[in-house]
Structures are given as structure tokens and as C-alpha cells.
Coordinates of C-alpha atoms in Angstrom, one line a residue:
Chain A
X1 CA 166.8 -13.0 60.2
X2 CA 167.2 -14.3 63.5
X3 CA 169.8 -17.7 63.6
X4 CA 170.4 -20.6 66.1
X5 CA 174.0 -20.4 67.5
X6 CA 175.9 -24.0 66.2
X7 CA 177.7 -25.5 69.1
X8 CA 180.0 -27.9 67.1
X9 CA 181.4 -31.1 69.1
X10 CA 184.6 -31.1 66.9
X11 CA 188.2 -32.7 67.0
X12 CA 187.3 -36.0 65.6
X13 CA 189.5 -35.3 63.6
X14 CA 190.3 -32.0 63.9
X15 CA 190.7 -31.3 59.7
X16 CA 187.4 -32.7 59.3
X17 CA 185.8 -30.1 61.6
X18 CA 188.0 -27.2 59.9
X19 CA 186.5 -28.7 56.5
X20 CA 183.0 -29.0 58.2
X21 CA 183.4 -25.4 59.2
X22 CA 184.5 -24.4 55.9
X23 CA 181.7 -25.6 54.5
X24 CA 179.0 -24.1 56.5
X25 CA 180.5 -20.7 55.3
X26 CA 180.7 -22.1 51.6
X27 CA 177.1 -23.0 51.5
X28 CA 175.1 -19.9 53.7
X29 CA 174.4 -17.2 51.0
X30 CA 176.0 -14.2 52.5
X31 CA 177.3 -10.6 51.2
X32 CA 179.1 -10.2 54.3
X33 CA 180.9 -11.1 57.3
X34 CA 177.5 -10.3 59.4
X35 CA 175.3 -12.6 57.4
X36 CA 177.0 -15.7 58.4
X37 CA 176.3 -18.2 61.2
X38 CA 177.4 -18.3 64.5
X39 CA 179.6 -21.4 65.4
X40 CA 181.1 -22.2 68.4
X41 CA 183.9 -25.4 68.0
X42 CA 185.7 -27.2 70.3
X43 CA 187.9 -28.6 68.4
X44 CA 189.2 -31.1 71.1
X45 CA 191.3 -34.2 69.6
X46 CA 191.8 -35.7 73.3
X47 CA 188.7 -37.8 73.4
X48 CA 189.8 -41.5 72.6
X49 CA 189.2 -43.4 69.6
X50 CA 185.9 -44.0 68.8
X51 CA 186.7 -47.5 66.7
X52 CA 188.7 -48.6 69.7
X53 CA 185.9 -47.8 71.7
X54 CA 183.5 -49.8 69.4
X55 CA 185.6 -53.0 69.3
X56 CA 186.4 -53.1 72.8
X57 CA 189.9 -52.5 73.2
X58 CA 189.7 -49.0 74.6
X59 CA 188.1 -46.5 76.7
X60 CA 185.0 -44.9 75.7
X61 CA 185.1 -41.5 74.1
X62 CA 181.4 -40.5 75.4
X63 CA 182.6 -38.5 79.0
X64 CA 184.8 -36.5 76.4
X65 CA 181.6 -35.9 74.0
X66 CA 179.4 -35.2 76.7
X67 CA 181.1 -32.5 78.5
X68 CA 182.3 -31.0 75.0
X69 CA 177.9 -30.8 74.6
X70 CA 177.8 -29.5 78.4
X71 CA 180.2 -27.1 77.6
X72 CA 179.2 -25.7 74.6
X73 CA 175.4 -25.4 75.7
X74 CA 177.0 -23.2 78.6
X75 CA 178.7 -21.2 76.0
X76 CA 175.8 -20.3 74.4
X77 CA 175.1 -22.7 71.9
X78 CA 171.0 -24.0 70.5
X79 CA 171.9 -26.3 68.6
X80 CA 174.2 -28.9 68.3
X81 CA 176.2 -31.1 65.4
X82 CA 179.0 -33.3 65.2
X83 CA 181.0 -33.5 62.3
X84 CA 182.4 -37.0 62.6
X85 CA 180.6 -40.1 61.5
X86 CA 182.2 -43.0 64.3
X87 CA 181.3 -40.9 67.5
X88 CA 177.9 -41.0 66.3
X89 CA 177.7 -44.8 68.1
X90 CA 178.0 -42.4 70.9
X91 CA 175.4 -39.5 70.8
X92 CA 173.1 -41.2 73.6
X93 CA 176.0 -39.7 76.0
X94 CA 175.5 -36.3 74.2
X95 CA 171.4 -36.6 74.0
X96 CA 171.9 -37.3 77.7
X97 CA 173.4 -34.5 78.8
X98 CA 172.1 -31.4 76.7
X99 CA 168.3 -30.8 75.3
X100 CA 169.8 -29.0 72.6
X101 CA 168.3 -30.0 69.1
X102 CA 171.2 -32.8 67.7
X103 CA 171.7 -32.6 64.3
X104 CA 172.6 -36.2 63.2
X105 CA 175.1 -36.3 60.4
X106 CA 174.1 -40.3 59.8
X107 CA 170.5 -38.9 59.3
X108 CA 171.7 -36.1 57.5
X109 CA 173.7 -38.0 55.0
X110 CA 171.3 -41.0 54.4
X111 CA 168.3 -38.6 53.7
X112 CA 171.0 -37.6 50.8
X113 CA 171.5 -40.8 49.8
X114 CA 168.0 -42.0 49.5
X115 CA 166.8 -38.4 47.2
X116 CA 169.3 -39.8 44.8
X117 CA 167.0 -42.7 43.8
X118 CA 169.9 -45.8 44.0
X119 CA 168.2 -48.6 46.3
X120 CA 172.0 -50.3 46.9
X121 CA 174.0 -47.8 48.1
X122 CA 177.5 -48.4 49.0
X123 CA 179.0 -47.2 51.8
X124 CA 183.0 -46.3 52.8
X125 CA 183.3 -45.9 56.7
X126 CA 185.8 -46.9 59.5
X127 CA 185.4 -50.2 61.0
X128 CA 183.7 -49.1 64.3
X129 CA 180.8 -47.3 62.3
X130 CA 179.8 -49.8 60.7
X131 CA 179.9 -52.3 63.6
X132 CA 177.7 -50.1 65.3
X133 CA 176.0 -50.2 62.4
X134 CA 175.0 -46.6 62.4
X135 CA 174.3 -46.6 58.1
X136 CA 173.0 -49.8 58.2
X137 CA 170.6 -48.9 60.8
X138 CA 169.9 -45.2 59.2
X139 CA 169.3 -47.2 55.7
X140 CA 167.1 -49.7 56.8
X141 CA 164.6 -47.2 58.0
X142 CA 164.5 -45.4 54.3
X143 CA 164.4 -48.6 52.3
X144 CA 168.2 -48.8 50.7
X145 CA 170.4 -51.5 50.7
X146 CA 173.9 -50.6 52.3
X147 CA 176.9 -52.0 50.2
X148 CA 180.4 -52.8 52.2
X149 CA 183.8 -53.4 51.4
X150 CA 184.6 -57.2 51.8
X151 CA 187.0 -57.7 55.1
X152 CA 190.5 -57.2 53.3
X153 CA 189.2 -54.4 51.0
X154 CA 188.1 -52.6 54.7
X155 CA 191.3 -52.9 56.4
X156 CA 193.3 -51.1 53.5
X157 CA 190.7 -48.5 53.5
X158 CA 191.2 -48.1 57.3
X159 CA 195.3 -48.0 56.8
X160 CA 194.4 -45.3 54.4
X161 CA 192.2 -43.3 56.9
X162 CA 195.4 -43.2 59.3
X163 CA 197.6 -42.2 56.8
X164 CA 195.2 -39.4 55.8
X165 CA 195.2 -38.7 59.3
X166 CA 198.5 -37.8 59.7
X167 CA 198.8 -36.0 56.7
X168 CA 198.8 -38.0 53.4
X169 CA 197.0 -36.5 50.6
X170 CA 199.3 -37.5 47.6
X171 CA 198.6 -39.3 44.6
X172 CA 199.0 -43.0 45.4
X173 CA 196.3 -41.7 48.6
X174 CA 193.9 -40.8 46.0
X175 CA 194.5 -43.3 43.8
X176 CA 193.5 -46.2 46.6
X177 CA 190.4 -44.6 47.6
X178 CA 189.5 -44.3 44.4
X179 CA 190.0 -48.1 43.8
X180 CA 188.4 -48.6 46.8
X181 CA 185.1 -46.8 45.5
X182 CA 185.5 -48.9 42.5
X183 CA 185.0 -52.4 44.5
X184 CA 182.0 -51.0 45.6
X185 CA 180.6 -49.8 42.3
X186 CA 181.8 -53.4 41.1
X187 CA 180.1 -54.7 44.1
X188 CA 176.5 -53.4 42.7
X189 CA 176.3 -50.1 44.6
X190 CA 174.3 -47.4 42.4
X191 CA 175.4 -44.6 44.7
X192 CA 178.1 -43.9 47.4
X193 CA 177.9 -42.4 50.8
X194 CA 181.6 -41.0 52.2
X195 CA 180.9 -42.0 55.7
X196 CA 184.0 -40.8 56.8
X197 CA 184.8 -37.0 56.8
X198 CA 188.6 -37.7 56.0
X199 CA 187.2 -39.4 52.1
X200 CA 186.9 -36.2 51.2
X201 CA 190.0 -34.8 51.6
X202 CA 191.1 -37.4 49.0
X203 CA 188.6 -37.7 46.6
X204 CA 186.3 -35.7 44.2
X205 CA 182.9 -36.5 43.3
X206 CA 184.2 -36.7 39.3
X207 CA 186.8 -39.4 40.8
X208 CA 183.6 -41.7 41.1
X209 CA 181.1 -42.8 38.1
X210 CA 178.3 -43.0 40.4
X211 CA 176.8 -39.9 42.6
X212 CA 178.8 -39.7 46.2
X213 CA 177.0 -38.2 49.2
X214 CA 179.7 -36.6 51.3
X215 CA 178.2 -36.7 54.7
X216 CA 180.1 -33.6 55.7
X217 CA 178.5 -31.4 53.3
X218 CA 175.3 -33.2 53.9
X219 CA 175.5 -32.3 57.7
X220 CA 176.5 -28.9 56.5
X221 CA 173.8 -28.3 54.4
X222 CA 171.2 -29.3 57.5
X223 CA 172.9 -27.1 59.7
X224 CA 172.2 -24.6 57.8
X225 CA 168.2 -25.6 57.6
X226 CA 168.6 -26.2 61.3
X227 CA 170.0 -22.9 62.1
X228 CA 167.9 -20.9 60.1
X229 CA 164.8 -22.2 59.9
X230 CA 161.8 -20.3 61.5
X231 CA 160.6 -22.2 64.3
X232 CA 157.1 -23.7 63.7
X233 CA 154.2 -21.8 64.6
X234 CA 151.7 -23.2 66.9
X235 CA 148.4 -24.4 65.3
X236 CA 145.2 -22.3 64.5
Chain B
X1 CA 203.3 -33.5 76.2
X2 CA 201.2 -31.1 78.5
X3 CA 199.4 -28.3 76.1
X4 CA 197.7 -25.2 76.7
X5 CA 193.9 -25.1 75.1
X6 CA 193.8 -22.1 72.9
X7 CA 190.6 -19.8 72.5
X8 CA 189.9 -18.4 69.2
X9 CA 187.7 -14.9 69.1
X10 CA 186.6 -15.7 65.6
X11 CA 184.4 -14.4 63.1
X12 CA 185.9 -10.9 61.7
X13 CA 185.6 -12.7 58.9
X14 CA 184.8 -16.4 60.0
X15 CA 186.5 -17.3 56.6
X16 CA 189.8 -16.3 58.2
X17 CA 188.8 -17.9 61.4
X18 CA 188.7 -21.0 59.5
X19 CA 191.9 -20.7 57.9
X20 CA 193.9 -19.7 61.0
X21 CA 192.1 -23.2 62.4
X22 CA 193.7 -25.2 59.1
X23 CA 196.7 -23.2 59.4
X24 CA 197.5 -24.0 63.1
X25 CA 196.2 -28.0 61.9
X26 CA 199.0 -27.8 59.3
X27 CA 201.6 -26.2 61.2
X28 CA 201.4 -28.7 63.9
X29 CA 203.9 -31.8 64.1
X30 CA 201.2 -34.5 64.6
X31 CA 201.0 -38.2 64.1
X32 CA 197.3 -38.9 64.6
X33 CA 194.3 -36.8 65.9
X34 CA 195.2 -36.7 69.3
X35 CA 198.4 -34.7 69.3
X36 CA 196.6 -31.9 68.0
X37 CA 196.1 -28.8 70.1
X38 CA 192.5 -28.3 71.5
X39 CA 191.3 -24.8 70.2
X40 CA 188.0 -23.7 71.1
X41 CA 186.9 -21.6 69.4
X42 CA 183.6 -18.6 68.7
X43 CA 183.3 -17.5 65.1
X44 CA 180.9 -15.2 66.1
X45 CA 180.6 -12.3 62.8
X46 CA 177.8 -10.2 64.5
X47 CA 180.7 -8.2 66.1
X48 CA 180.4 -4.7 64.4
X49 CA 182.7 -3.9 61.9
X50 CA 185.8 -2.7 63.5
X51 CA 187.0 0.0 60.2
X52 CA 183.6 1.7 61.1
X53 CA 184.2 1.9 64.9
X54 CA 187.4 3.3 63.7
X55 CA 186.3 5.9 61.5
X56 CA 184.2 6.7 64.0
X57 CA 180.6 5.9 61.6
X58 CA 179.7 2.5 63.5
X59 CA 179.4 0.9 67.3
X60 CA 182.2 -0.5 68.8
X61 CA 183.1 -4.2 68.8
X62 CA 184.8 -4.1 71.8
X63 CA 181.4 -5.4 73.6
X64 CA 181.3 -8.1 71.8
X65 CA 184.9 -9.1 71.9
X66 CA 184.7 -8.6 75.3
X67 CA 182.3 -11.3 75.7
X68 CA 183.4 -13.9 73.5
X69 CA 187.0 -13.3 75.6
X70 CA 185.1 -14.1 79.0
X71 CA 183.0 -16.9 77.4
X72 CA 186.0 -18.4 76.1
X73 CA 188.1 -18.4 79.3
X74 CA 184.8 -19.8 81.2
X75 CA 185.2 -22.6 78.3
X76 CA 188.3 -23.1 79.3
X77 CA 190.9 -21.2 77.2
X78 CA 194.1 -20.9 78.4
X79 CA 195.4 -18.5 75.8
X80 CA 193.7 -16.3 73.9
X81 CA 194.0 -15.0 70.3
X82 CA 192.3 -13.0 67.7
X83 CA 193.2 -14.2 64.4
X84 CA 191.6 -10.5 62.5
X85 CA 194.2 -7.7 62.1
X86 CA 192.4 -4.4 62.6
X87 CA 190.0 -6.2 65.4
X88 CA 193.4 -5.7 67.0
X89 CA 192.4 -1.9 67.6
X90 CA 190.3 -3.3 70.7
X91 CA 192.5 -5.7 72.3
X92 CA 192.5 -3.4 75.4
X93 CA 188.8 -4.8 76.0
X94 CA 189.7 -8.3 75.6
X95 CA 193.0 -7.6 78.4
X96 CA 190.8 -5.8 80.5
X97 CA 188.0 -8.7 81.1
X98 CA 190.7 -11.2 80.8
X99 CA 194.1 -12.4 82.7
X100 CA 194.7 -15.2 80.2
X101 CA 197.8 -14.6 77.9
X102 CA 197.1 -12.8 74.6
X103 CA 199.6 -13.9 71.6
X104 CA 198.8 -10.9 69.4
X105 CA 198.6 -11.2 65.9
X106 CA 200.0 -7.9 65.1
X107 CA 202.8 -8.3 67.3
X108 CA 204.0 -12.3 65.6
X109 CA 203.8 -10.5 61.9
X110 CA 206.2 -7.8 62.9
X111 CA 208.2 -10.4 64.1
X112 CA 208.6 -12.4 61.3
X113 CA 208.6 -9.4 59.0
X114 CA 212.1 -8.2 61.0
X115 CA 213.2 -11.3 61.0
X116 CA 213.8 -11.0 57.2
X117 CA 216.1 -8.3 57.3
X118 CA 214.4 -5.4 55.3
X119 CA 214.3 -2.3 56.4
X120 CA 211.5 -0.6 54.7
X121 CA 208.7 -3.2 54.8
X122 CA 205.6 -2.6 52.7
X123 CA 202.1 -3.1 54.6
X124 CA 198.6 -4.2 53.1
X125 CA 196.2 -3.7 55.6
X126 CA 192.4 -2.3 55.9
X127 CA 191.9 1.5 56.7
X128 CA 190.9 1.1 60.4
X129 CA 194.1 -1.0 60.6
X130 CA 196.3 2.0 59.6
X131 CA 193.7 4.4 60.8
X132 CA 194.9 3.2 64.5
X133 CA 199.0 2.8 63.6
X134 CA 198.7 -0.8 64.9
X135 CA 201.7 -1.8 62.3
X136 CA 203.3 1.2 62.4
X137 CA 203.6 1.9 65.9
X138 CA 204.8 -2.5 66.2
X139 CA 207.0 -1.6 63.8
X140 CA 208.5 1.7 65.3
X141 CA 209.6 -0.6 68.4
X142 CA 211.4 -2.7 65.7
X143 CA 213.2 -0.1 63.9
X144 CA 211.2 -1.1 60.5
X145 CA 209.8 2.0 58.4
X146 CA 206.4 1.4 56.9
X147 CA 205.3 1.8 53.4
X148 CA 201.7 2.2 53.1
X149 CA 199.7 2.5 49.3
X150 CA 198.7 6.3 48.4
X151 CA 194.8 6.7 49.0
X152 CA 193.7 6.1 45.5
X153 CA 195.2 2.8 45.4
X154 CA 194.1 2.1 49.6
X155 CA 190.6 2.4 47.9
X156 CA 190.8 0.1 45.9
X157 CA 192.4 -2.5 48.1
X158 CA 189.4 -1.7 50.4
X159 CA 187.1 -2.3 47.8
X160 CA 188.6 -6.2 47.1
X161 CA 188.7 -7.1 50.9
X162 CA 185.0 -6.4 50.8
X163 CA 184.6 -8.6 47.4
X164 CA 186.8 -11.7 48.9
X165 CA 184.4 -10.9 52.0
X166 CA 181.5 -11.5 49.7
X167 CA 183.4 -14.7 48.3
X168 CA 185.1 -13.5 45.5
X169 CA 188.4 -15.1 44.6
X170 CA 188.3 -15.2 40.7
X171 CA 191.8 -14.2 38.4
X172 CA 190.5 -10.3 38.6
X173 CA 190.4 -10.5 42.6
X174 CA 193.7 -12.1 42.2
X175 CA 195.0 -9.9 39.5
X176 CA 194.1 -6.6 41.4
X177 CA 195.5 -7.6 44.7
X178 CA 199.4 -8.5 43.0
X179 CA 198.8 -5.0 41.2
X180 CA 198.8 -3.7 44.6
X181 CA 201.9 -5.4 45.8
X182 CA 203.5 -4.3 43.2
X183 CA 202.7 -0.6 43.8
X184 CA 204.2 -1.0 47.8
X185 CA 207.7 -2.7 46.0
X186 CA 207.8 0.5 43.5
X187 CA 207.4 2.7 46.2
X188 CA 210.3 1.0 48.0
X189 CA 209.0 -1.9 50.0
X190 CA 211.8 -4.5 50.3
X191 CA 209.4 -7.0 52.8
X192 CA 205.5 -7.1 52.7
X193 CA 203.4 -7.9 55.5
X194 CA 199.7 -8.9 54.5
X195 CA 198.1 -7.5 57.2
X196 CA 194.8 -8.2 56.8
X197 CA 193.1 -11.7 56.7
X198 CA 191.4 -12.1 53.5
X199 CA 194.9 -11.0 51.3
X200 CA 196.0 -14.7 51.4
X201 CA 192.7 -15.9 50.3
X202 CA 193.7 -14.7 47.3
X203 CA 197.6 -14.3 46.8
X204 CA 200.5 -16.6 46.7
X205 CA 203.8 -15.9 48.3
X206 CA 205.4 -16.6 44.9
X207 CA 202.5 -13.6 42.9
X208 CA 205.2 -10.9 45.4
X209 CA 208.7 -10.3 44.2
X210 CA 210.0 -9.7 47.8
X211 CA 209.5 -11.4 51.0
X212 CA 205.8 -11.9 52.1
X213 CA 205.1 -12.3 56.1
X214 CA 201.1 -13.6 56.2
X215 CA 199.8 -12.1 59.5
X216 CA 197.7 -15.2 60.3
X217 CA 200.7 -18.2 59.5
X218 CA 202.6 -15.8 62.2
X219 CA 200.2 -16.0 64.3
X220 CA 199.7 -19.8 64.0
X221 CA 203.3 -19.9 64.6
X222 CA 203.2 -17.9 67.7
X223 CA 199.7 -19.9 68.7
X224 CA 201.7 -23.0 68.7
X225 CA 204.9 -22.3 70.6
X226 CA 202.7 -20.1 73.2
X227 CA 200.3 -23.4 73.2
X228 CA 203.3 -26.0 73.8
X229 CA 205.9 -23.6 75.3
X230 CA 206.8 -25.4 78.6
X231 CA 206.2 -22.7 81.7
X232 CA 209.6 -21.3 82.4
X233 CA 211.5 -22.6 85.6
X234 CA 211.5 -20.1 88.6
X235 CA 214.9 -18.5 88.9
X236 CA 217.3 -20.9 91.4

């Protein structure tokens, strides 16, 4: 069967596209090495901060993003994806530059949330993606209810994103992310949505007593469709 | 610090593309995202199966290595490597379309495997690997002997690369491969190399009684001092 090369806009972080990657292979039924996708990653941690970006106190990451698109389109790539939820405040600059088909990872991951049947979903993501309100934005257009993190509860979950960043993954990192999935819960939300790809590497869908969309697998998952999907035949 | 980006010719198998990628992330001293190395990198598997083109019963991949090689360094690599052992057979097509530096795989295990002092050092590796001496002629220019499995048991080991290929990495994957280790120590091994990317998938360093070199962490290890090695002073 005849695939769509992945061009994959990666380094945001950089463990979150290996995982993303990982994943892609997890999921695509194969028997061997040939039956597998091609990706093609730059997996480039230089472009700046997307949160900093968001809040105004530093330069914007979309020149990085956009020539990361450019140059993966050059190298061969027909569809594109990025596995980071943040940058995606930022995917005019990518939509912009490259006709490619973007696969949105927001999209991707609220289409999960909403099969799962919760109308109030909570929702654990850094501080600029949700001031660019990319779930709320994404929910509103399927009906849910997105459920946040009041202000102090947010800024421990974003010290624990940069200590997850530079390498925490012990218990007492576990432990706060799952408390932090338990404010939500205790805040009304039916379901979860791990809007962030470093959640993952911290905590396991039996950690939480509600179903958890992990929008990494989620975008995964329509890679896959995206990549392998027959395109549509004209009309009789 | 100034780095070099590093261009991965991926996908023979893409599973041990992705584990060189979280290998290199691991193996990195980093802080936050942005003092991680830029890889780019093709996981391309549609290359043909390099024990074939050995044998002589299937194309070459060197066509397709070729190109990722060139597509790479138009992405803008600056170092190239290859994180598949017996794909090592056709690095002469890579060097011959490219002038970037090539830190070779087979080259970083032998290496590390003299750096641990043995003499006789056992090696697991897939037939076309042995098939074209890559380890034993690297480790003729180190004074190491090799000690390779008899056929029967070489069978076999081909037989569970082609199993992890297919994603199997259950207790009798994992049972069958120390059996094998043990085989090269009773036949005098006093080092292993696992020279083919799929054994760690599904072996410990602590399942082998002797020192264990893992081809792809020596070749992360190279990849990062290559990648942040600072260009050598010209000569006063």
C-alpha cells in the first residue's frame, strides 16, 4: 500500500518527539521493517520558547517552525505533524509557508476527548497553550467544557514540566502530576486531556480514575489515518 | 556552545532509529530543551534489506542510503551516521555522494569493546554483518579475536532479530537471546559486542556475565563528542 512520507516538525522537546516517534511504530501494524512509515524529523530544540513567546517576554518561535516545514517539504515530506501542543499557537507560520496537509495534534486530541462521552473535560497544559487558548478554542467547537487548574495549582504544574524537562521522572514527579490530575477530577472534570507531551512521561492512564486522552498518541494515531489513507476518489 | 547538526540515515529497523534518538537525548548533559543537539533525521525502512544484498538474493540498499545521505546534507547535516550495524556493509555509497564526516557505528563499538581489556570478545551480529567481516576486520586493526556462534545457534539468533523486528519482546525473546550469550562466553568470549540493533531491545547488560559493549550507546557516545567536539586548532 502506497504511504504519505511524515515530515515531523520536532524538538519541542526533543523526548516528546522521540516518544511521538515511538509511538507511530507502536501503533502501524507491521511484520516488518518495510511495512512501517516513512518519517522524516528534525528534531531541532533551538527554536525559542513557545510560552515565552505567548506571554510576551520573548521572541517568537514561528521563523524556526516555518523553515523546519520548508525544509522538510524539500526533503520530501507530504504530510506534516507536530508533536508539541504550545507551538501549535503558532502553526499559521507553518500553514504559511508549506501546502502540505497539517495534521493538528489540538484537533487530533479533542476529537479524542469528545468520543469519550464526558461534556467537562479537564485539561493539563503549559501556561502559553492555554492562553492562546488552543483547547478551549478546539472544545468549544465540539460542545465540551474545558476544565483548568486554578492559578497556583498551574504554576506547580509548569515547575513540574521543567523539571521533567531536564530529566525528572522519579517518584515524588509522579506523585505531583498525579495530585495535580486529581484537582481536576475534584474540580468536576469527567475526562482528562494530557495537553502536554511531557505528562506522559510521568503518568499512566491507571494513575487517573477518569479516561485520559494523551494527545501524543492521539496525534499518532491520525498520522497514521493521515498517512495511509487512500486519497478520496473524485465523484461519479 | 557551537554544535554540529547531526543527520540520522534511519529506518533499518526504524525501531532502532528511535532508540539511538532517545539514547543520544539521554546521553546528553542538558538543562532544558534547547541544549539539545539538532538531529535530523530519515527513518526511511523501504531500503532493501541489507542481509539479502549480502547474500547476494535481494537489491542493494546502497541506492537508497545514498539518497537519504545527500538529502540529509541538503537538510543540513553536518555529520552523518547510520545507527544499523550490517547497513554498515554500504557505507562506501554514503562516503561516495557525501564529504560530510561519518562517525561509524562499527568503528565506536570496537572501541569501547577494547577499551575493556578482553582479548577474545564474543560478537552477536546478523549474517550479512559477519558475511561482510565488518567486526572482524575493525577488530583485526585492534588486536581483538572474534568469537562468533556456530551456524546452528547463528540460526537461531537470525530467527529472533526477525521476531523483535515483528515486535516481539516477551520472556521467550528474552530467554532465547541470554541463551545465546551464554553460548559466545562458553566458547570463550571474555567481552560481547551486541552488534546488531534490535539485541538491546531485548537484553540487559546485567542478563550477560561478562562485559556487554551495545553498538548503538557507542555510537551515541561517538555522535555526541563528534557533534560538540570543538574543530581542532591549525598547527602554530
Amino acid at each position: 500500500m502506497a504511504t504519505r512520507t511524515v515530515g515531523v516538525i520536532g524538538g519541542m522537546g526533543p523526548a516528546a518527539t522521540v516518544r511521538f516517534m515511538g509511538r507511530v511504530l507502536d501503533l502501524t501494524p507491521a511484520a516488518c521493517d518495510q511495512d512501517h512509515l516513512r518519517l522524516i524529523v528534525d528534531n531541532n530544540s533551538s527554536a525559542p520558547d513557545s510560552n515565552a513567546a505567548i506571554a510576551g517576554s520573548g521572541p517568537s518561535p514561528a521563523p524556526v517552525l516555518a523553515a523546519m516545514a520548508r525544509g522538510l517539504q524539500r526533503a520530501g515530506a507530504e504530510i506534516l505533524v507536530m508533536p508539541c501542543n504550545t507551538a501549535h499557537a503558532f502553526v499559521g507560520a507553518i500553514l504559511a509557508v508549506s501546502d502540505l496537509p497539517f495534521i493538528d495534534l489540538i484537533e487530533a486530541a479533542a476529537d479524542e476527548a469528545a468520543a469519550q462521552g464526558a461534556s467537562r473535560v479537564g485539561v493539563l497544559a503549559a501556561d502559553g497553550c492555554l492562553q492562546a487558548g488552543l483547547y478551549q478554542h478546539a472544545f468549544a467547537h465540539r460542545h465540551l467544557a474545558p476544565v483548568l487548574l486554578e492559578p497556583r495549582a498551574q504554576a506547580r504544574f509548569m515547575t513540574l514540566i521543567r523539571a521533567i524537562k531536564a530529566g525528572e521522572r522519579g517518584p515524588d514527579v509522579r506523585e505531583e502530576m498525579k495530585r495535580l490530575t486529581e484537582e481536576l477530577v475534584g474540580a468536576g472534570a469527567q475526562a482528562l486531556v494530557a495537553g502536554c507531551t511531557e505528562i506522559p512521561l510521568v503518568l499512566d492512564p491507571g494513575d487517573v480514575g477518569v479516561p485520559l486522552t494523551d494527545s501524543l498518541d492521539a496525534l499518532a494515531r491520525a498520522t497514521i489515518v493521515a498517512a495511509t489513507r487512500t486519497p478520496a476518489s473524485p465523484r461519479p
